[in-house]
Coordinates of C-alpha atoms in Angstrom, one line a residue:
M1 CA 23.4 16.3 -82.9
S2 CA 22.8 19.7 -81.7
A3 CA 23.7 22.9 -83.2
S4 CA 26.9 23.0 -81.1
E5 CA 28.1 20.5 -81.1
L6 CA 28.4 20.5 -84.6
A7 CA 29.9 23.7 -84.3
Q8 CA 32.7 22.3 -82.1
R9 CA 33.2 19.8 -84.6
V10 CA 33.8 22.5 -87.4
R11 CA 36.2 23.9 -85.0
E12 CA 38.4 22.0 -83.6
A13 CA 38.4 20.5 -87.8
L14 CA 39.5 23.9 -88.6
S15 CA 42.0 23.8 -86.5
V16 CA 44.0 21.2 -88.4
D17 CA 47.8 22.5 -89.1
G18 CA 47.0 22.8 -93.0
D19 CA 50.9 22.5 -94.1
E20 CA 51.4 19.5 -92.0
F21 CA 48.4 18.1 -93.3
E22 CA 49.6 19.1 -96.7
A23 CA 53.0 17.3 -96.6
R24 CA 51.6 14.3 -95.5
A25 CA 49.6 14.6 -98.7
A26 CA 52.4 14.5 -101.2
E27 CA 54.1 11.9 -99.0
E28 CA 50.9 9.7 -99.2
A29 CA 50.8 10.4 -103.4
E30 CA 54.8 9.3 -103.6
W31 CA 54.1 6.1 -102.0
L32 CA 50.4 5.8 -104.1
K33 CA 52.2 6.5 -107.8
T34 CA 54.8 3.6 -106.6
E35 CA 51.7 0.7 -106.3
V36 CA 49.7 1.8 -109.6
R37 CA 53.0 1.2 -111.4
D38 CA 53.8 -1.9 -109.0
G39 CA 50.0 -3.0 -110.7
T40 CA 48.1 -3.3 -107.5
F41 CA 45.3 -0.8 -108.9
D42 CA 45.0 -3.2 -112.2
N43 CA 42.2 -5.2 -112.6
T44 CA 41.4 -8.8 -114.2
E45 CA 38.9 -6.4 -116.0
A46 CA 36.6 -3.5 -116.9
I47 CA 34.6 -2.7 -113.7
V48 CA 31.6 -0.6 -113.7
G49 CA 29.3 1.0 -110.7
L50 CA 27.0 3.5 -110.2
E51 CA 26.1 6.7 -107.9
L52 CA 22.5 7.6 -107.8
E53 CA 21.1 10.8 -106.2
L54 CA 17.5 11.5 -105.0
Y55 CA 15.2 13.5 -103.4
A56 CA 12.1 13.9 -102.1
V57 CA 8.7 15.6 -101.7
D58 CA 5.4 15.5 -100.2
D59 CA 3.3 12.5 -102.2
R60 CA 0.1 15.0 -101.6
T61 CA 1.4 18.2 -102.6
D62 CA 4.9 17.6 -104.8
A63 CA 6.4 20.4 -102.2
L64 CA 9.8 19.6 -101.4
Q65 CA 10.3 17.4 -98.1
R66 CA 12.9 17.0 -95.7
V67 CA 14.0 13.0 -95.0
P68 CA 13.9 11.9 -91.4
R69 CA 17.5 11.0 -90.4
N70 CA 16.1 8.0 -88.7
L71 CA 14.2 6.7 -92.3
L72 CA 16.9 7.3 -94.0
E73 CA 19.2 4.6 -92.3
L74 CA 16.3 2.7 -92.0
I75 CA 15.9 2.2 -95.9
G76 CA 19.6 1.8 -96.0
F77 CA 20.6 5.2 -97.8
E78 CA 23.2 7.7 -97.2
K79 CA 22.4 11.4 -96.6
E80 CA 23.7 13.9 -98.8
L81 CA 24.1 18.3 -99.2
G82 CA 20.6 18.6 -98.1
L83 CA 18.3 17.3 -95.6
H84 CA 15.8 16.1 -98.6
N85 CA 18.7 13.9 -99.9
A86 CA 19.2 10.7 -101.0
E87 CA 21.7 8.9 -102.3
M88 CA 22.7 5.3 -103.2
Q89 CA 25.4 3.5 -104.7
T90 CA 25.6 -0.1 -106.6
S91 CA 28.1 -2.7 -105.8
P92 CA 30.6 -2.6 -108.8
Q93 CA 30.0 -4.9 -111.5
P94 CA 32.5 -6.6 -114.2
L95 CA 31.0 -5.5 -117.7
N96 CA 29.1 -7.8 -118.9
E97 CA 25.4 -9.2 -119.2
H98 CA 25.5 -10.1 -116.1
G99 CA 27.1 -7.5 -114.6
L100 CA 24.4 -4.6 -115.9
E101 CA 21.5 -6.5 -115.5
A102 CA 22.6 -6.7 -111.8
Q103 CA 23.2 -3.0 -111.5
L104 CA 19.9 -2.9 -113.0
A105 CA 18.4 -5.3 -110.6
E106 CA 20.6 -3.6 -107.1
L107 CA 18.1 -0.3 -108.2
R108 CA 15.0 -1.8 -108.5
A109 CA 15.6 -4.4 -105.6
N110 CA 17.0 -1.3 -103.2
L111 CA 14.9 1.3 -103.9
A112 CA 11.6 -0.9 -104.3
P113 CA 10.9 -1.7 -100.4
A114 CA 12.2 2.4 -99.6
L115 CA 9.3 3.9 -101.9
E116 CA 7.0 1.9 -100.2
Q117 CA 9.1 2.9 -96.9
T118 CA 8.8 6.3 -97.6
H119 CA 5.5 6.4 -98.6
T120 CA 4.2 5.1 -95.7
E121 CA 5.6 8.9 -94.3
N122 CA 3.9 10.9 -97.4
I123 CA 7.7 10.6 -98.6
Q124 CA 7.8 9.8 -103.0
L125 CA 11.5 9.9 -103.4
V126 CA 12.6 11.4 -106.8
S127 CA 15.1 11.2 -109.7
D128 CA 15.7 14.4 -111.0
G129 CA 17.9 16.9 -112.3
M130 CA 17.0 20.2 -110.1
W131 CA 13.4 20.5 -108.0
T132 CA 11.6 23.4 -108.6
V133 CA 8.8 24.1 -105.7
P134 CA 9.9 24.1 -102.2
P135 CA 8.8 23.2 -98.9
N136 CA 4.7 23.3 -98.2
G137 CA 5.1 26.7 -96.1
E138 CA 8.4 27.8 -97.3
T139 CA 10.3 30.0 -100.4
A140 CA 13.1 28.9 -101.8
S141 CA 15.4 31.2 -101.1
G142 CA 14.4 30.7 -97.4
Y143 CA 15.2 27.0 -97.8
L144 CA 18.2 27.3 -99.5
C145 CA 19.9 30.2 -97.4
D146 CA 18.9 30.4 -94.0
S147 CA 21.3 29.3 -91.5
V148 CA 22.7 30.3 -87.6
E149 CA 26.0 31.0 -86.4
E150 CA 26.4 29.1 -83.7
Q151 CA 30.0 29.9 -81.7
G152 CA 31.2 32.0 -84.4
I153 CA 30.6 28.8 -86.7
R154 CA 27.8 29.3 -89.3
I155 CA 25.2 26.4 -89.9
A156 CA 23.2 25.4 -92.8
T157 CA 19.6 25.0 -90.4
N158 CA 18.8 22.7 -93.7
M159 CA 21.8 20.5 -94.4
S160 CA 23.1 17.2 -93.1
A161 CA 24.9 17.1 -89.7
A162 CA 28.5 16.6 -92.0
V163 CA 31.6 18.7 -90.8
R164 CA 32.9 18.7 -94.3
Y165 CA 29.8 20.6 -95.8
H166 CA 29.4 22.9 -92.8
A167 CA 33.0 23.5 -92.7
M168 CA 33.8 25.0 -96.1
A169 CA 31.1 27.9 -95.4
N170 CA 33.8 29.2 -92.2
T171 CA 37.1 28.5 -94.2
D172 CA 39.6 31.2 -96.0
Y173 CA 38.5 29.3 -99.5
P174 CA 35.8 31.8 -101.1
S175 CA 33.0 29.7 -103.0
G176 CA 30.7 32.1 -104.7
M177 CA 27.7 30.3 -102.3
A178 CA 26.0 31.7 -104.6
L179 CA 23.2 31.1 -108.4
D180 CA 24.9 32.8 -111.2
A181 CA 22.2 31.9 -114.2
P182 CA 20.6 33.4 -116.7
N183 CA 18.3 35.7 -115.5
V184 CA 18.8 33.9 -111.2
S185 CA 21.3 35.5 -109.2
L186 CA 20.9 34.0 -105.4
Q187 CA 23.8 34.9 -102.8
A188 CA 23.7 32.3 -99.6
D189 CA 26.1 32.2 -96.0
T190 CA 27.3 28.5 -97.0
V191 CA 27.3 25.9 -99.9
M192 CA 24.1 25.6 -99.5
P193 CA 22.5 26.2 -102.6
E194 CA 24.1 23.3 -104.1
S195 CA 21.5 20.9 -103.0
L196 CA 18.9 22.1 -105.9
I197 CA 20.7 19.7 -108.0
T198 CA 21.0 15.6 -108.1
S199 CA 23.1 13.9 -110.7
I200 CA 23.9 9.5 -111.3
Q201 CA 27.8 9.1 -111.3
P202 CA 28.2 6.3 -113.8
H203 CA 32.1 4.5 -112.7
Y204 CA 34.4 2.9 -115.0
Q205 CA 37.2 0.4 -113.1
I206 CA 39.8 1.0 -115.7
P207 CA 42.0 -2.8 -116.3
H208 CA 45.5 -1.9 -116.3
A209 CA 45.9 1.5 -114.6
P210 CA 48.5 3.6 -116.0
D211 CA 46.0 3.4 -119.2
L212 CA 44.3 6.0 -116.7
P213 CA 45.5 9.0 -119.4
E214 CA 44.2 7.6 -122.4
Y215 CA 40.6 6.7 -120.9
F216 CA 40.1 10.1 -119.5
R217 CA 41.2 11.4 -122.9
Y218 CA 38.4 9.9 -124.5
A219 CA 36.3 10.7 -122.0
L220 CA 36.5 13.9 -122.1
R221 CA 36.1 14.2 -125.0
I222 CA 32.3 12.6 -125.2
A223 CA 31.4 14.2 -122.2
G224 CA 29.7 16.7 -124.4
P225 CA 27.6 14.4 -126.3
L226 CA 26.3 12.8 -122.9
V227 CA 25.5 14.8 -121.6
A228 CA 23.6 16.3 -124.3
L229 CA 21.4 13.4 -124.4
G230 CA 20.9 13.7 -120.6
V231 CA 20.1 17.6 -119.9
N232 CA 17.2 17.6 -117.4
S233 CA 17.3 21.0 -115.6
P234 CA 15.7 23.7 -117.4
F235 CA 14.0 25.1 -114.5
F236 CA 14.5 26.7 -111.0
P237 CA 11.4 27.6 -108.5
P238 CA 9.9 30.4 -109.7
E239 CA 11.3 32.3 -107.0
L240 CA 14.2 32.8 -107.7
Y241 CA 14.2 33.6 -111.5
D242 CA 14.1 37.7 -111.8
D243 CA 11.8 40.8 -112.4
V244 CA 12.0 40.4 -115.8
P245 CA 9.5 38.8 -118.8
D246 CA 8.6 34.9 -118.7
S247 CA 9.2 34.7 -122.3
Q248 CA 13.0 35.8 -121.5
I249 CA 13.2 33.2 -119.0
L250 CA 12.1 30.7 -121.2
D251 CA 14.1 31.8 -124.5
E252 CA 17.7 32.2 -122.5
A253 CA 17.1 28.9 -119.7
H254 CA 19.9 26.3 -120.6
M255 CA 19.2 22.9 -120.9
E256 CA 21.1 21.7 -118.1
H257 CA 21.2 24.4 -115.1
R258 CA 23.3 22.0 -112.7
I259 CA 26.8 22.5 -113.6
G260 CA 25.9 26.5 -113.7
V261 CA 24.5 26.2 -109.9
F262 CA 27.3 23.5 -108.9
E263 CA 29.7 25.9 -110.8
S264 CA 28.5 29.5 -108.9
V265 CA 28.2 28.1 -106.0
L266 CA 31.9 25.9 -105.0
N267 CA 34.0 28.2 -107.1
P268 CA 35.0 31.4 -106.0
R269 CA 33.9 34.2 -107.7
E270 CA 36.1 36.4 -110.5
G271 CA 38.7 37.6 -108.6
E272 CA 38.3 36.4 -105.3
R273 CA 41.6 35.9 -103.5
A274 CA 42.6 32.4 -101.6
S275 CA 44.9 33.5 -98.8
R276 CA 44.8 29.7 -96.8
D277 CA 48.6 30.0 -98.4
G278 CA 49.4 32.4 -97.2
A279 CA 50.2 33.7 -100.8
G280 CA 47.5 36.1 -101.7
A281 CA 46.8 33.5 -105.1
D282 CA 43.8 33.7 -107.0
A283 CA 41.9 30.6 -106.1
D284 CA 41.6 28.3 -109.0
P285 CA 38.2 26.6 -109.7
K286 CA 37.3 23.3 -108.8
V287 CA 34.8 22.6 -110.5
C288 CA 35.6 22.5 -113.5
F289 CA 35.7 20.7 -117.2
P290 CA 39.2 19.3 -115.9
R291 CA 42.2 19.1 -118.4
D292 CA 44.0 16.0 -120.4
F293 CA 46.5 14.1 -117.9
E294 CA 49.6 12.4 -120.6
T295 CA 50.7 9.7 -117.3
V296 CA 48.7 8.4 -114.1
E297 CA 51.2 10.4 -111.6
A298 CA 50.7 13.4 -113.5
A299 CA 46.9 12.3 -112.7
I300 CA 48.0 11.7 -108.9
D301 CA 49.7 15.0 -108.4
D302 CA 46.8 16.9 -109.6
V303 CA 45.0 16.0 -107.1
V304 CA 47.9 16.7 -104.8
A305 CA 48.1 20.2 -106.7
D306 CA 44.7 21.1 -105.7
T307 CA 43.4 23.9 -102.5
T308 CA 42.3 21.8 -100.3
I309 CA 39.3 23.9 -99.1
V310 CA 39.2 21.8 -95.1
P311 CA 42.5 20.0 -94.1
M312 CA 40.2 18.1 -92.3
A313 CA 42.6 15.2 -89.5
A314 CA 42.7 12.0 -91.9
S315 CA 40.8 9.0 -89.6
T316 CA 43.2 5.8 -90.6
G317 CA 41.7 2.4 -89.5
E318 CA 42.2 -0.9 -91.1
R319 CA 41.7 -0.3 -95.4
F320 CA 43.9 -1.1 -97.5
D321 CA 43.3 2.9 -98.7
D322 CA 44.1 4.3 -95.0
A323 CA 47.6 4.4 -96.3
F324 CA 46.4 7.2 -98.2
A325 CA 43.4 8.4 -96.6
H326 CA 44.9 12.5 -96.3
L327 CA 45.1 12.7 -100.6
R328 CA 41.7 10.4 -100.2
H329 CA 40.2 13.3 -98.2
K330 CA 41.7 15.9 -100.3
H331 CA 40.2 14.0 -103.5
G332 CA 37.1 14.7 -101.5
S333 CA 37.0 18.3 -103.1
Y334 CA 38.5 17.8 -106.9
W335 CA 34.8 18.7 -107.7
R336 CA 36.0 17.4 -111.8
W337 CA 33.1 16.8 -114.0
V338 CA 35.3 13.3 -114.9
R339 CA 37.6 12.8 -112.3
P340 CA 39.7 10.1 -111.2
V341 CA 39.3 8.5 -108.9
F342 CA 42.2 6.0 -106.8
D343 CA 41.2 3.5 -103.2
G344 CA 39.7 0.3 -102.4
P345 CA 38.9 -1.3 -98.6
T346 CA 41.0 -4.3 -99.1
R347 CA 44.3 -4.1 -101.4
S348 CA 43.2 -6.5 -103.7
A349 CA 40.1 -4.5 -104.2
A350 CA 42.3 -1.8 -104.6
N351 CA 41.1 0.0 -107.9
A352 CA 41.5 3.5 -110.8
R353 CA 38.6 4.2 -112.2
I354 CA 37.0 6.7 -113.9
E355 CA 34.1 8.8 -112.6
F356 CA 31.6 10.2 -115.0
R357 CA 30.6 13.0 -112.5
P358 CA 28.3 15.6 -115.7
L359 CA 24.7 13.5 -115.5
P360 CA 21.9 15.2 -113.8
G361 CA 19.2 12.8 -112.2
Q362 CA 17.4 10.5 -114.9
P363 CA 13.1 9.7 -115.2
T364 CA 13.9 6.0 -114.6
V365 CA 16.6 3.6 -113.5
S366 CA 16.8 1.9 -116.8
D367 CA 18.0 5.1 -118.3
A368 CA 20.8 5.5 -115.6
V369 CA 21.6 2.3 -116.9
A370 CA 21.5 3.1 -120.3
F371 CA 24.0 5.3 -119.4
Q372 CA 26.2 3.8 -117.5
A373 CA 26.2 0.6 -120.3
V374 CA 26.9 3.5 -123.1
F375 CA 29.4 5.1 -121.6
A376 CA 31.7 1.8 -120.3
G377 CA 30.5 0.6 -123.9
L378 CA 32.6 3.7 -125.1
M379 CA 35.2 3.1 -123.1
K380 CA 36.3 -0.2 -124.2
S381 CA 35.7 0.6 -127.7
L382 CA 37.1 3.9 -128.1
L383 CA 40.5 2.7 -126.9
R384 CA 40.6 -0.3 -128.3
L385 CA 39.5 1.4 -131.9
E386 CA 42.3 4.4 -131.6
H387 CA 39.8 6.5 -132.6
P388 CA 40.2 9.7 -134.2
V389 CA 38.5 11.7 -131.5
R390 CA 41.1 11.9 -129.5
S391 CA 42.7 14.1 -131.3
L392 CA 40.2 17.1 -131.2
E393 CA 41.2 19.4 -129.4
W394 CA 40.7 20.0 -125.9
E395 CA 39.4 23.7 -126.2
A396 CA 36.7 21.7 -128.1
A397 CA 35.9 18.8 -126.7
E398 CA 35.4 21.7 -124.0
A399 CA 33.2 24.3 -126.0
N400 CA 31.1 21.0 -126.9
F401 CA 30.7 20.2 -122.9
Y402 CA 29.8 23.5 -122.2
G403 CA 27.7 23.8 -125.6
A404 CA 25.9 20.3 -124.1
A405 CA 24.8 22.1 -121.4
R406 CA 23.0 25.4 -122.3
D407 CA 21.4 24.1 -125.7
G408 CA 21.4 19.6 -125.2
L409 CA 20.8 18.4 -128.7
R410 CA 20.7 21.6 -129.9
A411 CA 24.5 22.7 -129.1
D412 CA 26.6 22.4 -131.8
F413 CA 29.6 20.2 -131.6
E414 CA 32.8 19.5 -133.0
W415 CA 33.6 15.4 -134.0
I416 CA 36.2 13.8 -135.7
T417 CA 34.4 10.6 -137.2
A418 CA 36.1 6.7 -137.5
D419 CA 37.5 7.8 -141.0
G420 CA 38.7 10.6 -139.7
T421 CA 36.4 13.1 -140.7
E422 CA 35.6 16.1 -139.0
T423 CA 31.8 16.5 -138.5
S424 CA 28.8 18.7 -137.0
A425 CA 26.1 16.5 -137.6
V426 CA 23.8 15.7 -134.7
D427 CA 22.9 12.2 -136.4
E428 CA 26.1 11.5 -137.9
I429 CA 27.6 11.6 -134.7
Y430 CA 25.2 9.6 -132.2
G431 CA 25.2 7.0 -135.1
E432 CA 28.3 6.5 -134.9
L433 CA 28.7 6.7 -130.5
F434 CA 26.0 4.0 -130.5
E435 CA 27.8 2.2 -132.6
L436 CA 30.5 2.3 -130.9
A437 CA 28.7 1.7 -127.6
R438 CA 27.2 -1.2 -129.2
E439 CA 30.3 -2.8 -130.3
G440 CA 32.3 -1.9 -126.7
L441 CA 28.9 -4.1 -124.7
E442 CA 28.7 -7.3 -127.7
G443 CA 33.2 -7.5 -127.1
R444 CA 32.0 -7.0 -123.0
G445 CA 30.0 -10.7 -124.2
L446 CA 26.6 -8.3 -124.6
S447 CA 24.6 -10.5 -127.5
T448 CA 23.9 -7.4 -130.2
E449 CA 20.1 -8.1 -129.3
Q450 CA 20.9 -7.2 -125.2
A451 CA 23.8 -4.6 -126.0
L452 CA 20.8 -2.7 -128.5
G453 CA 18.5 -2.9 -125.8
Y454 CA 20.9 -0.5 -122.9
I455 CA 21.1 2.1 -126.0
Q456 CA 18.0 2.3 -127.5
P457 CA 16.2 4.2 -125.3
L458 CA 19.2 7.2 -125.9
K459 CA 19.0 6.9 -129.3
E460 CA 15.3 7.3 -129.4
R461 CA 15.9 10.1 -128.4
V462 CA 18.1 12.0 -130.5
D463 CA 15.1 10.3 -133.1
R464 CA 13.0 12.3 -131.7
R465 CA 15.5 15.0 -130.3
L466 CA 13.8 15.2 -126.9
T467 CA 15.8 15.5 -124.0
P468 CA 13.9 15.2 -120.4
A469 CA 14.5 19.0 -120.0
R470 CA 13.2 19.7 -123.8
W471 CA 10.2 18.2 -122.4
K472 CA 9.7 20.2 -119.5
H473 CA 10.8 23.3 -121.7
E474 CA 7.4 22.2 -123.8
Q475 CA 5.8 22.0 -121.5
V476 CA 6.1 25.2 -119.9
Q477 CA 6.3 26.4 -123.5
T478 CA 3.0 25.3 -124.2
A479 CA 1.3 26.3 -121.1
V480 CA 3.0 30.1 -120.7
D481 CA 1.7 30.5 -125.0
E482 CA -2.1 29.7 -123.5
G483 CA -1.6 32.6 -120.9
V484 CA -0.6 30.5 -117.5
P485 CA 1.3 32.2 -115.4
L486 CA 5.3 31.1 -115.1
A487 CA 4.9 29.7 -111.9
E488 CA 2.2 28.3 -112.2
A489 CA 2.9 26.5 -115.2
I490 CA 6.6 25.1 -113.9
W491 CA 4.9 23.9 -110.9
G492 CA 1.9 21.7 -113.1
M493 CA 5.0 20.6 -115.4
Q494 CA 6.6 18.9 -112.0
S495 CA 3.5 17.5 -110.8
R496 CA 3.8 15.7 -114.6
Y497 CA 6.7 14.9 -114.2
V498 CA 7.0 13.2 -110.6
D499 CA 3.4 11.6 -111.6
R500 CA 4.8 10.0 -114.6
Q501 CA 7.9 8.8 -112.9
S502 CA 6.1 7.7 -110.1
E503 CA 4.4 4.9 -112.5
T504 CA 7.4 4.4 -114.4
L505 CA 10.5 4.8 -112.2
L506 CA 11.5 1.6 -111.4
D507 CA 10.0 -0.5 -114.7
G508 CA 10.5 2.1 -117.7
S509 CA 12.0 4.8 -118.9
F510 CA 11.8 8.2 -120.4
T511 CA 10.6 6.9 -124.1
D512 CA 6.7 5.3 -122.3
W513 CA 6.5 8.8 -121.3
L514 CA 6.1 10.4 -124.8

């Protein structure tokens, strides 16, 4: 698609009547509430799924690499925000022994030929939290900030040709479009800086849709501890750092900068005001740690109330969930770190689920499925046991979450154990979490050995106090202590990360690196 064609499509999207769009979404929400209460979105059992994002690098230099669109289609992956991104999704499967095996097998079955095909183009697909080496001959800031104006429309040069992505830079909604992190600052004209980061996203379909608020409440309470286990993005491309001592950058690095990147790029800057509704009200953050819901209707209402950045004309077809296409479009920019989802291509496949979105890409597919299994096991057991952690104050759960992003396993957590005791002891918290995950998986038919097989790679991270982010940080710290300039230390670490992943992505785990 040419820049002029893309600009015209963005212009058409921006011409949609916002008031009419919102009215249609509100009507659809009322219909959806009725369907949910009537049981349309119930499942006979818990079902799991997973989204896996990757980025591409030159397999000779480890520099970021754009993926030709025809190659992306050939390997059966979906495009994401940046031209260097690729995404795949697993088919939903029942939460049981065979369902989890199928998740892992599907990831391997799709990735193996994709890796072979991209290798012929000297491209390697990488599962990671954030890339640090810009394309050959380019700068990180140039790659992230390059844009052109076409017919009065701002177009990001290195962004996929998806109308909704480009439209975000051309609306009244005041997205920050900036990086705001310790010792890093960058301002862009589009949301392209968000393409620094990649993630995995476990999904958990709720058996009885009206129970979603209870599952959601527990998902928020375990978010911090799970993020602390998965942290994997302590460093930015070196060029983006301010002119400060290397030791300061190392000392102040967050273990999971992906959280801050997503928020600072897409949320309004403090004090910014939105004008789309004509009221000039301060714009609420769209990327945030969400509040609890008391009812499933409240969850739907929250999507309705969320600011729509681009109220595009919602196309309808033969899918069942086209009946609430406008609401689904609103949901596309409902960027909560944990969020409720309602959809389904047919009435029989309609489902209510929880998307767990704060986890970065992991070193191997086994690590990704380990998080999927542990999250699902916890969802199963916490609700069944009516675990006391549901009474943990929301403010404490939020503090756990952002503390985990900042400090990983070294964060200070608040937790309530099964006997109602408050604790902040890391070993006690994770000992209970892993035990609960095991019970949940065994409750879905897995043997103890099978359940522990999924849990063990994450348990070992706790035992060693070593996450992927801490591994990266220690690699860079050691090099800097030996006199290596920070940029060279980061790129050296990244090279080792890519090399080790190339040997373990499909059939190993992060613990094989240690």
